[in-house]
């Protein structure tokens, strides 16, 4: 296949131009598309001022949602992000004054992560964009938001349980 052929294949493969991707009979592709699209939406709005990567946005978002300091181990264990990626992300966020890392007095090998004032300002912008996104994508949903959230929570817990219960037998 020549260059033009590859370009045409890529263009046809995009969900916007391909009805088949929205006729999937599995849940995961839809969840993936929603999550990736939200990231693109937020990035487009924020990257005119900032240049955040996906993990940086995730750390800022999580810190703002929990409204309390978290340690790097939390992101590694509970958010399924590897330790090296979290360490690099936090270092970059700290260098740019979005977070502050303090050695955990209970475990000297861990850092507790706090949002700085600058980080809180960005987190507020993220929350506003997330709310706009959520309202828009849910405006045609017939059920209540609480029903949807409850079902998504159950799916999330089941997902975590599957990977935590079957660490050695993940392909069974």
PDB file of C-alpha atoms in Angstrom, residues 7 23 25 44 46 54 64 69 80-81 85 87-88 95 102 110 132 136 144 149 170-171:
ATOM      1  CA  UNK A   7      -3.664   7.861   4.508  1.00  0.00           C
ATOM      2  CA  UNK A  23     -22.064  -0.330  16.185  1.00  0.00           C
ATOM      3  CA  UNK A  25     -21.488  -4.921  20.704  1.00  0.00           C
ATOM      4  CA  UNK A  44      -7.486  21.401  23.840  1.00  0.00           C
ATOM      5  CA  UNK A  46      -5.973  23.766  28.790  1.00  0.00           C
ATOM      6  CA  UNK A  54      -2.349  12.625  30.274  1.00  0.00           C
ATOM      7  CA  UNK A  64      -8.523  17.943  43.386  1.00  0.00           C
ATOM      8  CA  UNK A  69      -2.943  14.954  49.944  1.00  0.00           C
ATOM      9  CA  UNK A  80      -2.855   1.416  37.814  1.00  0.00           C
ATOM     10  CA  UNK A  81      -0.030   3.793  36.879  1.00  0.00           C
ATOM     11  CA  UNK A  85       5.668   7.248  35.412  1.00  0.00           C
ATOM     12  CA  UNK A  87       7.659   9.771  39.851  1.00  0.00           C
ATOM     13  CA  UNK A  88       8.463  11.543  36.547  1.00  0.00           C
ATOM     14  CA  UNK A  95       9.230  21.787  38.989  1.00  0.00           C
ATOM     15  CA  UNK A 102       6.919  16.194  51.180  1.00  0.00           C
ATOM     16  CA  UNK A 110       7.280   7.846  50.226  1.00  0.00           C
ATOM     17  CA  UNK A 132     -19.260  20.800  30.893  1.00  0.00           C
ATOM     18  CA  UNK A 136     -23.003  17.460  27.315  1.00  0.00           C
ATOM     19  CA  UNK A 144     -30.860   9.405  36.408  1.00  0.00           C
ATOM     20  CA  UNK A 149     -22.985   6.344  38.505  1.00  0.00           C
ATOM     21  CA  UNK A 170      -5.059 -13.016  34.732  1.00  0.00           C
ATOM     22  CA  UNK A 171      -5.759 -14.887  31.479  1.00  0.00           C
TER      23      UNK A 171
END
